[in-house]
Coordinates of C-alpha atoms in Angstrom, one line a residue:
X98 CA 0.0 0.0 0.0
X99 CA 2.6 2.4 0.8
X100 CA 4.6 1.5 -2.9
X101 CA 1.0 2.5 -4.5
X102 CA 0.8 5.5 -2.3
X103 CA 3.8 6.8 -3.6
X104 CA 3.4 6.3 -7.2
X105 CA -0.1 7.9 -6.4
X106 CA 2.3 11.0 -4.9
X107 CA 4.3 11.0 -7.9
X108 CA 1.3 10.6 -10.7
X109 CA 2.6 7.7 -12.3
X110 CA 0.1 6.2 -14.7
X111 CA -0.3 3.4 -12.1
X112 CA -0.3 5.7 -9.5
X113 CA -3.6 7.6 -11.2
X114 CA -5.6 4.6 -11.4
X115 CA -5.6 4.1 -7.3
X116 CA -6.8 6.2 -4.8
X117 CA -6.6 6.1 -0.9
X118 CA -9.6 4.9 1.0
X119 CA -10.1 4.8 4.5
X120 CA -10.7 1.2 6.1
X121 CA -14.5 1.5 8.2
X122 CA -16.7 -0.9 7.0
X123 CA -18.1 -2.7 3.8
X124 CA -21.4 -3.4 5.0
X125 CA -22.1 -0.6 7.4
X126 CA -26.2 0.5 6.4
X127 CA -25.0 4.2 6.3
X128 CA -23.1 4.0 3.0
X129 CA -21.4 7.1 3.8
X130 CA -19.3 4.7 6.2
X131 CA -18.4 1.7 3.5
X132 CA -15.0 2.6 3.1
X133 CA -15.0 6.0 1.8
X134 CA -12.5 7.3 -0.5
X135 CA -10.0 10.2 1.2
X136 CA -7.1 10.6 -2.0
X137 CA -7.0 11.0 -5.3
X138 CA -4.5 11.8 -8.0
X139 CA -4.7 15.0 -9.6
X140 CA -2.0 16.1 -11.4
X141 CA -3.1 19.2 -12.8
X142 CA -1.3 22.7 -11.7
X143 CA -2.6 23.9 -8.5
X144 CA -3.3 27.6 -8.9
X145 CA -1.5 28.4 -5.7
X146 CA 1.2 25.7 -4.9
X147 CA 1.6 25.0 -8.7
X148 CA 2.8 21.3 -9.9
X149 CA 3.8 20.4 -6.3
X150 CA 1.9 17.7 -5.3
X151 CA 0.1 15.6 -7.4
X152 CA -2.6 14.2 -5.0
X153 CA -5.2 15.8 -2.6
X154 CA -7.8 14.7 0.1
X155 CA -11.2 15.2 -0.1
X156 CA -13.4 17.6 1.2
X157 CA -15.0 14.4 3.6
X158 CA -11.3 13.7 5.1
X159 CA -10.3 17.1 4.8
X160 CA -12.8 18.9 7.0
X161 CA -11.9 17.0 10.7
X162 CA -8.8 17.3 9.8
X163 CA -8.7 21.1 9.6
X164 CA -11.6 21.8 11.9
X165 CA -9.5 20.1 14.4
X166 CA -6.0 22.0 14.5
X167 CA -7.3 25.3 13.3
X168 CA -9.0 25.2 16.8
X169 CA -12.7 24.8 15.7
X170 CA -15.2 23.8 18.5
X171 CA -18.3 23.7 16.8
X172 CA -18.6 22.9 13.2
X173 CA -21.7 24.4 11.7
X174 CA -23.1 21.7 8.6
X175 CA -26.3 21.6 6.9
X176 CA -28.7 18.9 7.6
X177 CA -27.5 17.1 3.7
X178 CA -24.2 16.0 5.7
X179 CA -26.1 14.6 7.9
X180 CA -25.2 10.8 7.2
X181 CA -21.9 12.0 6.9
X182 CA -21.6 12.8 10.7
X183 CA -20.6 9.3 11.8
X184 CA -18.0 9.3 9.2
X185 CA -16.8 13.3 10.3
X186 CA -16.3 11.6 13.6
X187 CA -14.3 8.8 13.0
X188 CA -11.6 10.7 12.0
X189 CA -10.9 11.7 14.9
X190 CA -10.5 8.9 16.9
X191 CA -8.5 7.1 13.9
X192 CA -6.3 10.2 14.3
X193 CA -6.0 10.6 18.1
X194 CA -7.4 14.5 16.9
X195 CA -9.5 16.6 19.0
X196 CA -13.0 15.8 18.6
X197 CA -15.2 18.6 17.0
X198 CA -18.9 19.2 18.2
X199 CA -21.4 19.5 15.1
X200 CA -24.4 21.2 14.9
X201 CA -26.8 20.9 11.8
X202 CA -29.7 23.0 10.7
X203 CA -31.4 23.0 7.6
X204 CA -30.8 24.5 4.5
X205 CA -33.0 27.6 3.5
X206 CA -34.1 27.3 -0.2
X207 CA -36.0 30.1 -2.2
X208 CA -38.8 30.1 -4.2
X209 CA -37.6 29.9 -8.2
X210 CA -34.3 30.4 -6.7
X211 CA -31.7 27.5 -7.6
X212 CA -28.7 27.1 -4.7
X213 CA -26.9 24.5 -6.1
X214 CA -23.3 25.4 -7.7
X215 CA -23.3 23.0 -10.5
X216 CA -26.4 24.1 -11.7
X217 CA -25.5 27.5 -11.7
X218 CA -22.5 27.1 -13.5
X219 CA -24.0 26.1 -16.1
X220 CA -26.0 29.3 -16.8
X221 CA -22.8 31.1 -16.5
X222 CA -20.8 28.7 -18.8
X223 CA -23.9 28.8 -21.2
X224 CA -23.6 32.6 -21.1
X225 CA -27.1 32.8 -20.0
X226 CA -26.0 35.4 -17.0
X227 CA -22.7 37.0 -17.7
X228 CA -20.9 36.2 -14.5
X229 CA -21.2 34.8 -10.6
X230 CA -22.3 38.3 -9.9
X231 CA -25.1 38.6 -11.9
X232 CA -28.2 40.1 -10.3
X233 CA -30.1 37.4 -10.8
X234 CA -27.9 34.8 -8.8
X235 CA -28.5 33.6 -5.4
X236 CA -24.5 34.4 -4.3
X237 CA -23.8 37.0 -1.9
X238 CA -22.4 39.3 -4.7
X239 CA -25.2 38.5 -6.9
X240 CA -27.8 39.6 -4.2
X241 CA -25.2 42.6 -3.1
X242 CA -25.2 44.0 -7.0
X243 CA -29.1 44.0 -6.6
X244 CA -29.3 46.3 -3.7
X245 CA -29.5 43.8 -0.7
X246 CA -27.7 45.0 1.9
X247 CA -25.5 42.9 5.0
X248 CA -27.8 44.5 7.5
X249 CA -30.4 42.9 5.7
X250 CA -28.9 39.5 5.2
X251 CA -27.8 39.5 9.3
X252 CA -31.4 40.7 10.7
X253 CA -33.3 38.1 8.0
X254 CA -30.9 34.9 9.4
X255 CA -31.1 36.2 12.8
X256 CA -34.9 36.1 12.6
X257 CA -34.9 33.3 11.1
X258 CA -32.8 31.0 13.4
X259 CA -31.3 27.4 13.1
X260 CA -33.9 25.2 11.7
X261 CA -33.9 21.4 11.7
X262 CA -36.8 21.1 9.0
X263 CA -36.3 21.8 5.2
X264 CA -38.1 25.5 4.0
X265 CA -38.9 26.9 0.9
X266 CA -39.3 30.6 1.5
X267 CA -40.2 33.2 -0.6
X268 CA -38.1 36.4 -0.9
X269 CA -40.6 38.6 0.0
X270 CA -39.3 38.7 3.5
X271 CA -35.8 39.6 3.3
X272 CA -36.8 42.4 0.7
X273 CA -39.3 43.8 3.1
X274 CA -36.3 44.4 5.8
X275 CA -34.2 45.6 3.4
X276 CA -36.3 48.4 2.8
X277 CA -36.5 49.0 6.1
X278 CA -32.6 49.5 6.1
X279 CA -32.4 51.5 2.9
X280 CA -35.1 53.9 3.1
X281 CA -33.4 56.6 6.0
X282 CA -30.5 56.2 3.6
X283 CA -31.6 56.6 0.3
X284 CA -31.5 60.1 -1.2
X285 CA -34.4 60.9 -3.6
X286 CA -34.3 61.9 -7.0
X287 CA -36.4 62.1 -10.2
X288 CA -36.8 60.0 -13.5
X289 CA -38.9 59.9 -16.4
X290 CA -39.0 57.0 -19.2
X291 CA -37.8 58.3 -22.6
X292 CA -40.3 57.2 -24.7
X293 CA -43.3 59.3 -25.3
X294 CA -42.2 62.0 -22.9
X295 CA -44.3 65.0 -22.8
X296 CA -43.1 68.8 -23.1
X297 CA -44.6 70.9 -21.1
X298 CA -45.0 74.7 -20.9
X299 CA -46.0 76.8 -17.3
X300 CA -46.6 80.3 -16.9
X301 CA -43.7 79.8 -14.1
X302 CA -40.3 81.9 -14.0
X303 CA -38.7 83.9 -17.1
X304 CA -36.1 82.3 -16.8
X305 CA -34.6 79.0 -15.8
X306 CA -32.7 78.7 -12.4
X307 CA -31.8 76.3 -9.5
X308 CA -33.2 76.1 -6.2
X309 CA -32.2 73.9 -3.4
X310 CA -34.7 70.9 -2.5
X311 CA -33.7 67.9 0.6
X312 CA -32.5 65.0 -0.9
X313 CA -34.8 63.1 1.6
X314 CA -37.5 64.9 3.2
X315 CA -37.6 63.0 6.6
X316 CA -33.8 63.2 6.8
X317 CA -32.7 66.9 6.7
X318 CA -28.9 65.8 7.7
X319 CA -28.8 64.4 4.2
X320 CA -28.6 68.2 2.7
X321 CA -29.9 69.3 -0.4
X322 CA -29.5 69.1 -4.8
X323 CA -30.2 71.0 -7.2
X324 CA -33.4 71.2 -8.4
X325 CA -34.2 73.2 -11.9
X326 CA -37.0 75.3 -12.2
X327 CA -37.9 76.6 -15.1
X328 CA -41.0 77.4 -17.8
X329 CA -40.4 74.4 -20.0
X330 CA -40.3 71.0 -18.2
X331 CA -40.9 67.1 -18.8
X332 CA -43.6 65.2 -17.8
X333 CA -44.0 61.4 -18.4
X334 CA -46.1 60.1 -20.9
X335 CA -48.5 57.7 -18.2
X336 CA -48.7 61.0 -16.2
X337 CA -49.7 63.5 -19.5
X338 CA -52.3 60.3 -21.0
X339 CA -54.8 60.6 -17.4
X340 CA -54.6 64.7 -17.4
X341 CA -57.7 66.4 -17.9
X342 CA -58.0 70.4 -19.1
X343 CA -59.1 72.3 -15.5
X344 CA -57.8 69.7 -13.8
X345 CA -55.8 70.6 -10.5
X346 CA -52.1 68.7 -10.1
X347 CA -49.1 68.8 -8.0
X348 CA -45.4 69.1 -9.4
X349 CA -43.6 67.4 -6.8
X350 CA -41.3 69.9 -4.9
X351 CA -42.7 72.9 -6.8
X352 CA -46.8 73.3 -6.1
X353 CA -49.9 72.9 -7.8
X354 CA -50.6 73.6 -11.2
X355 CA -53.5 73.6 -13.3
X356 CA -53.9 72.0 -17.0
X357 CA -54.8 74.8 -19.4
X358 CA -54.5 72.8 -22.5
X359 CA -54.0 68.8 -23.7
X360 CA -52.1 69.0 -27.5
X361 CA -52.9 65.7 -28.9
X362 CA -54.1 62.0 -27.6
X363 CA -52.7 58.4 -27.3
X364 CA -49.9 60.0 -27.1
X365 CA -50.5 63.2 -25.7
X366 CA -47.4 65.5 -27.6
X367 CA -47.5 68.6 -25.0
X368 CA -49.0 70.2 -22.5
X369 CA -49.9 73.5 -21.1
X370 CA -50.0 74.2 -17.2
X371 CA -50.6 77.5 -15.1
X372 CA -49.2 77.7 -11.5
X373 CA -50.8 78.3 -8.5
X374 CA -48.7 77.8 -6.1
X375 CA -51.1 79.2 -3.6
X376 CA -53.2 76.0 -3.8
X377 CA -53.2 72.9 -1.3
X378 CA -51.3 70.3 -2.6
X379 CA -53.0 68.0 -0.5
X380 CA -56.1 68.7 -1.9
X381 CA -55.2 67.0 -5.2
X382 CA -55.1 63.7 -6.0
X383 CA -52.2 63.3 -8.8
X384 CA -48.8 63.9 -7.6
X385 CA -46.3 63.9 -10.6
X386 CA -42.6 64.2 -11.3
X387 CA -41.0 66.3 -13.5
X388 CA -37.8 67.4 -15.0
X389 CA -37.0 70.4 -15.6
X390 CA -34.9 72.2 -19.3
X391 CA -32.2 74.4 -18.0
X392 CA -29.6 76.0 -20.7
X393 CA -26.3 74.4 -19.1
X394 CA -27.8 71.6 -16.5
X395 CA -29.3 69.1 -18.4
X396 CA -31.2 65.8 -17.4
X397 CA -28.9 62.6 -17.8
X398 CA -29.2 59.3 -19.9
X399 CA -30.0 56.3 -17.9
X400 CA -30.8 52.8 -18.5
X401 CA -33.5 51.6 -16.0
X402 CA -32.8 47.2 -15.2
X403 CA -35.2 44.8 -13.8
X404 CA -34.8 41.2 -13.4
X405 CA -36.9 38.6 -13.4
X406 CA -36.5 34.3 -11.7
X407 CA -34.3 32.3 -13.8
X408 CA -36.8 29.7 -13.5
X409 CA -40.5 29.5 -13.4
X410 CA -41.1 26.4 -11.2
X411 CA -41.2 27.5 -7.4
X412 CA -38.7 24.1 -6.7
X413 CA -37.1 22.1 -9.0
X414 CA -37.0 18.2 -7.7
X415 CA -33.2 16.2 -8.0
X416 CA -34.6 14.3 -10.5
X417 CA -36.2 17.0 -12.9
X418 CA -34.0 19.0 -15.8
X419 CA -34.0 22.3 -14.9
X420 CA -33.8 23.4 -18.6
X421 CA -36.8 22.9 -18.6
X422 CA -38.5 25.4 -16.3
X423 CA -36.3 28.1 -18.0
X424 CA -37.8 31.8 -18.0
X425 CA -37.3 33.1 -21.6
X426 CA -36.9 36.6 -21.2
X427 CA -35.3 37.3 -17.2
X428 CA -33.8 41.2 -18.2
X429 CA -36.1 44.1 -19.0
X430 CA -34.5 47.7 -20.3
X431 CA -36.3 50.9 -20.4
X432 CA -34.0 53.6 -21.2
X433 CA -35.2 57.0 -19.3
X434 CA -33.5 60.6 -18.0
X435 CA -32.7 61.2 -14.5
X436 CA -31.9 64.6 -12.6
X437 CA -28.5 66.4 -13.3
X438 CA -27.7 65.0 -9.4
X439 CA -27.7 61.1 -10.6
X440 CA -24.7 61.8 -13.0
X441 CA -22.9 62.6 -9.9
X442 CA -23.0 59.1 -7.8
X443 CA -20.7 56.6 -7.5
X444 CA -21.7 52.9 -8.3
X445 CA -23.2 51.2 -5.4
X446 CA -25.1 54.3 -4.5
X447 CA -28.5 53.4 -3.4
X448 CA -31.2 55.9 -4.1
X449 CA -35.0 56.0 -4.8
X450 CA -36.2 57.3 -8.3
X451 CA -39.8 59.0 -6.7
X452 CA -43.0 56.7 -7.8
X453 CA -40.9 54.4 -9.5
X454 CA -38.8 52.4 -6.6
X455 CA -35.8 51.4 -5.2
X456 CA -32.5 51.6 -7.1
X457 CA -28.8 51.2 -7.3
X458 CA -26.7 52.6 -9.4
X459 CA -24.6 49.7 -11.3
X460 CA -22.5 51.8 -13.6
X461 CA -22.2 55.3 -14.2
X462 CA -22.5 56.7 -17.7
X463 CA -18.1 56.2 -18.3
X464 CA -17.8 53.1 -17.8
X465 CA -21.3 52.1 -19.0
X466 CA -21.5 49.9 -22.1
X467 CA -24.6 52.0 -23.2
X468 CA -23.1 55.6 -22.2
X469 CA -25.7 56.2 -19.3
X470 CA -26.1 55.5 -15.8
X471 CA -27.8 52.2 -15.7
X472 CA -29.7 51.3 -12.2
X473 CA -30.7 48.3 -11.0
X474 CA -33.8 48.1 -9.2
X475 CA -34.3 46.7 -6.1
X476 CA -37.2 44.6 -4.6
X477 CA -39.3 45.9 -1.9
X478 CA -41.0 42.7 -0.4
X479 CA -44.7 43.9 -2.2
X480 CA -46.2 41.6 -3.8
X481 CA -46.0 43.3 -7.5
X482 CA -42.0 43.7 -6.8
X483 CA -42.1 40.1 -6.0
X484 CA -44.2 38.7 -8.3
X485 CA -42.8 36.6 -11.4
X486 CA -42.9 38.6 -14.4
X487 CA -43.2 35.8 -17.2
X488 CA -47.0 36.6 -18.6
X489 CA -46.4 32.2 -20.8
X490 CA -47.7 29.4 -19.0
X491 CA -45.5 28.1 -16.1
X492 CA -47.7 25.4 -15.4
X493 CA -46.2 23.4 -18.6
X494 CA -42.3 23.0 -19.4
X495 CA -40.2 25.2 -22.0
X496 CA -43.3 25.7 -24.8
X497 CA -40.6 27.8 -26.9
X498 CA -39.5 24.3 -28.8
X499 CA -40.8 26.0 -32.1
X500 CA -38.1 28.8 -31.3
X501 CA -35.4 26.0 -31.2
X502 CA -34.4 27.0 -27.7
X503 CA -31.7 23.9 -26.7
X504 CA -32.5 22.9 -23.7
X505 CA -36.3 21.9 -24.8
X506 CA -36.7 18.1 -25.3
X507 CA -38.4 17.0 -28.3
X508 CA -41.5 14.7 -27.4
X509 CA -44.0 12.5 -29.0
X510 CA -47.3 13.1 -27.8
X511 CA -51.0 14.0 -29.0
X512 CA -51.7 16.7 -31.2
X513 CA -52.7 19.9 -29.5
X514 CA -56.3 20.1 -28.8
X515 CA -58.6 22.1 -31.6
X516 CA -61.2 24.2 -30.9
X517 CA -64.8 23.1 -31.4
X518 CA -66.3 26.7 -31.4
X519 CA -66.8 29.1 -33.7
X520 CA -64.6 31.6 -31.9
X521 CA -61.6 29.1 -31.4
X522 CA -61.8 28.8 -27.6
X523 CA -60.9 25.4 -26.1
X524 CA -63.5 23.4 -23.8
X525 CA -62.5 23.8 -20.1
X526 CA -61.7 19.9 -20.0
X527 CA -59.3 20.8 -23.2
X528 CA -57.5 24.0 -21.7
X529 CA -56.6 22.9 -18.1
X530 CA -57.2 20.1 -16.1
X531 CA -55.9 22.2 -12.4
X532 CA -59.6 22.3 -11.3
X533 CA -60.8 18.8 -12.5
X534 CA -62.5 17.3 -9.6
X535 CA -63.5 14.0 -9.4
X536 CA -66.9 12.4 -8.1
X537 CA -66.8 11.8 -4.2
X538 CA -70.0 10.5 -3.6
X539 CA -69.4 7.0 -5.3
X540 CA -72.0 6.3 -8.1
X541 CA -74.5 7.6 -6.5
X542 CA -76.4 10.5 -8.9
X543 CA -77.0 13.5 -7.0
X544 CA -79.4 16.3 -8.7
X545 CA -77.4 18.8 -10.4
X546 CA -77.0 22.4 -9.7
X547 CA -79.4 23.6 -12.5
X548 CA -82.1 21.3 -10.9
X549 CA -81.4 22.2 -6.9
X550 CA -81.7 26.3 -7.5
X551 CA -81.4 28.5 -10.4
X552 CA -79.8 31.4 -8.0
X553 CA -76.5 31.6 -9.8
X554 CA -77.3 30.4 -13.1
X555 CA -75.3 32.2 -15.5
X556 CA -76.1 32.1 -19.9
X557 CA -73.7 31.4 -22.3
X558 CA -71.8 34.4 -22.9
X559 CA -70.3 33.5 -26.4

């Protein structure tokens, strides 16, 4: 054994076909314990210690090992080791080391969230995400990128505690708190999708100047930006489209205002306000953000980024592909213009963009691919925030086969179901089969509904 060992040390093409195992049992009913294997040859170069050794433990051998003379007392596993305990043990007492004390808990899993590394990898090596840190990735940077903060991450596992029973949570939770943590820190500014925005003329100043507004209202300590007031401003097109002339609005940081004139419809193309700053602004019911034309501060380009689940099954089982629960489209753009005050922030700045959300700012318009500031935005824990954007059906796998997607298997199966209407609908027995209930009264015939009352009746509507 100690010959093979060595040719195992030096690589020999001998040594590669043998590996070490350590000597427990053959027949043990925990097959963890059957005589596990605890070296291998691998004679690749090490990134860090090069082409000096040839062989390495494994992680199962390993672990005591270094738990024990790096001084750990308690080694923290999740509950998937489990039937490895008996085996983590051993090695101790076949090594006359000092015996570690393990505690288990559970793994916490997300909804549409995959954990495991080798599945991951393979949306990175496909190029379906461009990197580890990808928004949409369950990894601390990936989650970091998004907005999440460590704050967040240590009140939501503190809350949460060691659990011995398997969860799959939802992510609505750990959002929530990190608004909570973000919101007496975020500054706010102002943003306005690009397409269809309105311009908009007020009987307001001569000339265009800047006044100083808080960056967050309940904050003061946070100081003030620059705010540009002037007769010719933007107003977003979902704002101009509800407007109504005599109606009474609020610009946001400026007062209310009054529609004098609507110039076009679906899209509105301008608009024509008069002030009166005199009036309550709580007395109106639409609040809207604007920006502002100013002859040298100008609004700035920006790319506004949402993402949606990788997947569109809530939990993949071991024995399922995950290629096919895939979400076809997971990255939604929507270029818009910020205020002049945005062009100024460093990545990682967290802010909120008023009636639009959380954001954070991923790159800033130099070293952005696009030449704006592109944000990121950032989940709230509400239900809409949290919700999975795919409008397909998620109840089937991939359905895009026709789009020769490749991870779609090709199966033989029934034709699709044709309509038997004149308007091309499909029975409800043909459409979906999640509300098919089946008799639970035996054979017995029980009157129908039509025949017991006629209170909810309802006609054919088609």
């Amino acid at each position: 054994n100690l010959a093979r060992f060595q040719q195992m040390k030096e690589a020999t093409e001998y040594g590669q076909t043998c590996c070490l195992r350590a000597k427990m049992s053959i027949d043990n009913n925990n097959k963890a314990m059957r005589d596990p294997t605890i070296y291998r040859c691998k004679p690749e170069r090490h990134h860090r210690t090069g082409n000096v050794w040839k062989i390495y433990p494994l992680y199962d051998f390993a672990c005591p090992v270094v738990d024990s003379i790096e001084g750990v007392t308690h080694a923290l596993r999740s509950s998937e080791y489990r039937d490895r305990n008996p085996q983590y043990q051993w090695f101790f007492t076949a090594l006359d080391l000092r015996p570690v004390q393990i505690m288990d808990f559970s793994r916490m899993n997300f909804a549409y969230t995959l954990l495991s590394k080798r599945k991951l990898q393979w949306f990175v090596d496909e190029g379906r995400v461009p990197g580890w840190d990808d928004p949409r990735f369950p990894t601390v940077r990936g989650i970091k990128r998004r907005g999440m903060t460590i704050e967040a991450l240590r009140q939501y596992v503190l809350m949460q505690g060691a659990s011995q029973r398997d969860m799959l949570l939802d992510w609505d939770k750990i959002w929530a708190i990190n608004k909570k943590v973000i919101d007496p820190k975020a500054p706010r500014h102002t943003a306005l999708v690009k397409h269809g925005l309105v311009p908009t003329t007020i009987d307001g100043p001569a000339e265009a100047y800047l006044g100083s507004v808080l960056r967050h209202k309940k904050v003061a300590e946070m100081g003030t930006k620059n705010t540009v007031f002037s007769s010719q401003i933007f107003i977003g097109q979902d704002d101009a489209s509800e407007l109504e002339v005599g109606e009474e609005l609020t610009l946001m940081d400026w007062g209310n205002a009054i529609v004098e004139k609507i110039e076009g419809k679906e899209p509105v193309t301008g608009l024509q306000l008069r002030l009166n700053l005199a009036g309550d602004v709580k007395s109106t019911k639409k609040k809207l953000t604007w920006l502002g034309q100013h002859p040298t501060v100008h609004p700035v380009e920006a790319l506004l980024l949402d993402y949606d689940y990788l997947i569109t099954k809530k939990k993949v089982d071991a024995e399922e592909d995950v290629r096919d629960y895939l979400t076809p489209v997971t990255k939604f753009e929507e270029p818009a213009i910020v205020d002049a005050n945005v062009g100024e922030l460093p990545i990682g700045t967290i802010i909120q963009l008023e009636r639009k959300g959380y954001y954070i700012i991923d790159q800033v318009a130099a070293t952005s691919q696009v030449g704006a500031v592109e944000l990121i935005k950032i989940p709230d824990g509400k239900a809409a925030s949290m919700a999975i954007k795919h409008t397909g059906d998620v109840s089937v796998k991939s359905a895009a086969s026709s789009a020769g997607n490749p991870w779609d298997k090709k199966k033989k199966g029934k034709a699709a179901a044709k309509p038997a209407n004149a308007l091309g609908l499909l029975s409800q027995s043909e459409s979906s089969s999640m509300y098919e209930v089946k008799p639970v009264y035996g054979d017995i015939d029980l009157e129908s509904a039509s025949s017991v009352t006629s209170m909810y009746s309802t006609g054919k509507i088609y």
